[in-house]
Amino acid sequence: MHFVLFIFILFFVVIIKSQAEIKKIEAACRIVAEILESLKSFLKAGITTADIETYTEKHIRQRNAIPAFKGYRGYPSSICTSVNNQVVHGIPSRSVKLKNGDIISIDLGVVLDGFYGDGAITVPIGDVGAEALKLMKVTEEALYIGIASAVVGNRVSDISAAVQGHVEANGFSVVRAFVGHGIGRSLHEDPQVPNFGRPGQGQRLKDGMTLAIEPMVNAGTPGVEILDDGWTAITADGSLSAHFEHTIALTTDGPKILTKI
Ligand code: MF3
Ligand code: CO
């Protein structure tokens, strides 16, 4: 008896999904993708991050889905809105108003019929500087390069190493304090998917795994600090940070992006 328990503590439990389960995750992810897409035209200078929260929650509920983040470990909102030097988990607020030149990452998760979808984008507000543009471009590219390594038979850290390699080749740094994750009937399942590491380590990638891959990239050094609200992560050196995330399913035909229209 004790031995069985011990095994469960030692080994990570990666849940393989059936086709029917992947269809349900895909339905949740479609809502995430559509709302993130519609946000691209909603976001503009002058609105507050609380306005984005209101808009997004309304659209989630219109589609009969539930905001996945609200109440998660006490998180107070439906989305995370992280502006400029904020890395992730920024809490929407009446007092944060977007202005020309900002970059903002929106992280959105929903539950539909018991299954989760999770995605994030970083968007420029008006005319942003060259460094910010490059940071967003490299972070999104790193996400796609990571996804391209999410091939059945590879290992988890092959994704990690691919992301890190692209980011560092471009002079930026990957955040170590937060990682991507398995997803399904829970927002966070095993395995963890770091955005750094040597290739060839960790769990073997299998057909039917569903993962949220989410590079967080700082223009400066990789360190982060948490604000007194207990959530908002900012760059330790004050540099800009970007974040992109997709939920994907691993298939024998290669990775399938679910949070894409
Ligand atoms: N995409 C993030 C994650 O998967 C967002 C979580 S915010 C939280 O961890 F509030 F739900 F924690
Ligand atoms: Co996530």
XYZ file of C-alpha atoms and ligand atoms in Angstrom:
274
model
C 0.000 0.000 0.000
C 2.641 2.479 0.992
C 4.701 1.436 -1.983
C 1.868 2.284 -4.417
C 1.448 5.719 -2.873
C 5.171 6.301 -3.123
C 5.126 5.544 -6.853
C 2.409 8.141 -7.405
C 4.414 10.768 -5.574
C 7.583 9.963 -7.479
C 6.128 9.877 -10.986
C 4.233 12.643 -12.702
C 0.815 11.626 -13.891
C 0.406 12.719 -17.486
C -3.171 12.271 -18.659
C -3.623 11.011 -22.217
C -6.838 12.286 -23.834
C -9.233 10.437 -26.120
C -10.381 11.964 -29.416
C -13.676 12.918 -27.743
C -11.865 14.674 -24.902
C -9.607 16.553 -27.314
C -12.734 17.722 -29.171
C -14.027 19.210 -25.908
C -10.726 20.906 -25.134
C -10.776 22.222 -28.697
C -14.241 23.717 -28.156
C -12.991 25.572 -25.067
C -9.878 26.670 -26.957
C -11.933 28.023 -29.862
C -13.651 30.418 -27.456
C -10.263 31.532 -26.146
C -8.975 32.066 -29.695
C -12.029 33.988 -30.866
C -12.082 36.304 -27.864
C -8.333 36.972 -28.063
C -8.735 37.757 -31.766
C -11.615 40.159 -31.109
C -9.583 41.859 -28.369
C -6.984 42.929 -30.926
C -9.410 45.549 -32.258
C -10.918 46.354 -28.832
C -7.564 47.263 -27.271
C -6.626 50.913 -27.725
C -5.131 53.857 -25.846
C -7.529 55.313 -23.278
C -9.246 52.132 -22.071
C -8.427 50.633 -18.678
C -7.486 47.042 -17.993
C -10.751 46.826 -16.012
C -12.589 47.640 -19.280
C -10.816 44.682 -20.901
C -11.915 42.452 -18.021
C -15.548 43.556 -18.398
C -15.511 43.044 -22.181
C -13.867 39.638 -21.931
C -15.987 38.232 -19.126
C -19.143 39.259 -20.991
C -17.988 37.409 -24.106
C -16.955 34.305 -22.166
C -20.376 34.054 -20.525
C -22.207 34.827 -23.791
C -20.662 31.632 -25.107
C -21.845 29.695 -22.049
C -18.288 29.192 -20.850
C -16.789 29.972 -17.432
C -13.676 32.110 -16.828
C -11.032 29.607 -15.731
C -8.866 32.003 -13.742
C -11.528 33.697 -11.599
C -11.223 32.198 -8.134
C -8.265 30.010 -9.119
C -6.149 30.027 -5.936
C -7.983 33.244 -5.062
C -7.176 35.068 -8.323
C -9.775 37.876 -8.507
C -10.373 38.274 -12.273
C -11.296 36.472 -15.491
C -8.121 37.439 -17.315
C -4.580 38.585 -16.661
C -3.564 41.943 -18.139
C 0.193 42.525 -17.941
C 1.461 45.868 -19.233
C 5.066 46.690 -20.299
C 7.439 45.486 -17.527
C 4.718 43.251 -16.069
C 5.497 39.659 -17.029
C 2.290 37.752 -16.206
C -0.672 37.687 -13.787
C -1.369 41.432 -13.882
C -4.756 42.063 -12.268
C -7.195 44.205 -14.294
C -7.686 47.578 -12.626
C -9.635 50.832 -13.063
C -6.386 52.684 -12.416
C -4.338 51.123 -15.249
C -5.094 53.020 -18.459
C -3.495 51.982 -21.753
C -1.466 54.639 -23.534
C 0.222 54.942 -26.893
C 3.449 52.921 -26.951
C 2.429 50.340 -24.334
C 2.513 46.615 -24.908
C -0.039 44.487 -23.084
C -0.324 40.751 -22.680
C -3.759 39.250 -22.213
C -3.930 35.745 -20.766
C -7.306 34.044 -21.031
C -8.543 30.660 -19.872
C -12.064 29.245 -20.076
C -13.881 26.107 -19.006
C -16.513 24.617 -21.286
C -18.318 21.373 -20.481
C -15.654 20.529 -17.879
C -12.632 21.074 -20.142
C -10.112 23.910 -20.143
C -8.581 26.058 -22.876
C -5.739 28.526 -22.215
C -4.061 31.112 -24.434
C -2.260 34.446 -24.366
C -1.183 37.186 -26.754
C 0.874 40.350 -26.428
C -0.422 43.327 -28.390
C 1.029 46.764 -29.198
C -0.983 49.882 -28.352
C -0.485 52.441 -31.101
C 3.118 53.138 -32.072
C 5.516 51.076 -29.982
C 9.311 51.192 -29.988
C 11.583 48.959 -32.064
C 12.721 46.921 -29.057
C 9.130 46.176 -28.021
C 8.252 45.110 -31.568
C 11.246 42.785 -31.742
C 10.464 41.372 -28.284
C 6.893 40.504 -29.289
C 8.005 39.022 -32.605
C 10.735 36.860 -31.061
C 8.432 35.656 -28.253
C 5.707 34.603 -30.687
C 8.288 32.942 -32.947
C 9.689 31.100 -29.905
C 6.193 29.799 -29.144
C 5.852 28.404 -32.678
C 9.368 26.944 -32.617
C 8.542 25.279 -29.305
C 5.309 23.894 -30.748
C 7.223 22.528 -33.747
C 9.307 20.485 -31.288
C 6.198 19.069 -29.597
C 6.459 15.916 -31.666
C 5.439 12.449 -30.468
C 8.622 10.630 -29.437
C 10.474 13.780 -28.398
C 10.805 14.723 -24.744
C 9.316 17.677 -22.875
C 12.614 19.553 -22.661
C 13.018 19.433 -26.438
C 10.241 22.054 -26.433
C 12.013 23.980 -23.664
C 15.386 23.994 -25.386
C 13.885 25.090 -28.710
C 12.149 28.058 -27.065
C 15.228 29.078 -25.091
C 17.539 28.763 -28.094
C 15.484 31.132 -30.236
C 15.022 33.685 -27.457
C 18.674 33.817 -26.465
C 19.885 33.867 -30.087
C 17.980 37.152 -30.309
C 19.527 38.651 -27.181
C 16.523 38.274 -24.878
C 15.982 36.022 -21.856
C 13.368 33.442 -20.870
C 11.607 33.694 -17.530
C 12.345 30.695 -15.274
C 9.815 31.389 -12.513
C 6.747 30.272 -14.513
C 6.251 27.361 -16.879
C 3.785 25.896 -19.359
C 1.700 22.903 -18.379
C -0.509 19.991 -19.274
C -4.194 20.952 -19.540
C -7.523 19.133 -19.766
C -10.066 18.618 -17.006
C -7.797 20.877 -14.933
C -6.099 24.142 -15.836
C -2.759 22.757 -14.714
C -1.818 19.126 -15.229
C 1.517 17.374 -15.549
C 3.890 17.718 -17.193
C 5.348 21.136 -16.468
C 6.755 22.664 -19.656
C 9.660 25.010 -18.834
C 10.880 27.480 -21.441
C 14.518 26.627 -20.741
C 16.661 23.544 -20.359
C 18.847 20.987 -22.087
C 17.114 18.917 -24.786
C 16.292 15.229 -24.304
C 15.121 15.455 -20.661
C 11.826 14.750 -18.950
C 8.698 12.925 -20.028
C 8.432 11.327 -23.453
C 5.804 13.142 -25.570
C 2.854 10.905 -26.459
C -0.102 10.927 -28.835
C -3.110 12.378 -26.959
C -1.211 14.704 -24.634
C -2.574 18.251 -24.420
C -0.184 21.020 -23.420
C -0.242 24.772 -22.861
C 3.073 26.148 -24.113
C 3.718 29.696 -22.950
C 7.061 31.455 -23.300
C 7.487 34.575 -21.154
C 10.397 36.596 -22.494
C 12.188 39.570 -20.925
C 14.107 42.146 -22.928
C 16.688 42.239 -20.119
C 17.564 39.730 -17.425
C 15.292 36.733 -16.625
C 14.514 37.589 -12.988
C 11.018 38.516 -11.790
C 9.511 39.993 -8.630
C 5.951 39.716 -7.327
C 4.080 42.886 -6.371
C 2.297 43.311 -3.026
C -1.012 42.245 -4.616
C 0.448 38.730 -4.430
C 0.020 38.112 -8.180
C 1.534 40.637 -10.562
C 4.953 39.491 -11.746
C 7.262 42.253 -12.982
C 10.749 42.106 -14.442
C 13.382 42.550 -11.730
C 15.375 44.948 -13.952
C 12.375 46.962 -15.169
C 12.752 45.768 -18.773
C 9.820 44.981 -21.063
C 8.311 41.497 -21.112
C 6.115 39.593 -23.595
C 4.019 36.421 -23.337
C 2.329 34.211 -25.937
C 0.507 30.952 -25.233
C -1.247 28.226 -27.197
C -2.985 25.065 -26.066
C -1.969 22.199 -28.361
C -2.774 18.516 -28.816
C -0.051 16.024 -29.721
C -1.013 13.719 -32.574
C 0.818 11.206 -34.717
C 0.436 13.779 -37.519
C 2.290 16.369 -35.406
C 1.230 19.069 -32.980
C -2.231 20.556 -33.492
C -2.810 24.108 -32.239
C -6.240 24.266 -30.582
C -6.292 27.960 -29.638
C -6.251 29.074 -33.246
C -9.187 30.112 -35.421
N -1.924 30.970 -18.383
C -1.616 31.107 -16.976
C -1.370 29.747 -16.412
O -1.622 28.811 -17.065
C -2.640 31.873 -16.270
C -3.000 31.502 -14.880
S -3.593 32.858 -14.045
C -4.341 32.292 -12.656
O -0.846 29.561 -15.366
F -4.871 33.272 -12.069
F -5.247 31.450 -12.969
F -3.445 31.705 -11.917
Co -1.265 28.617 -19.065
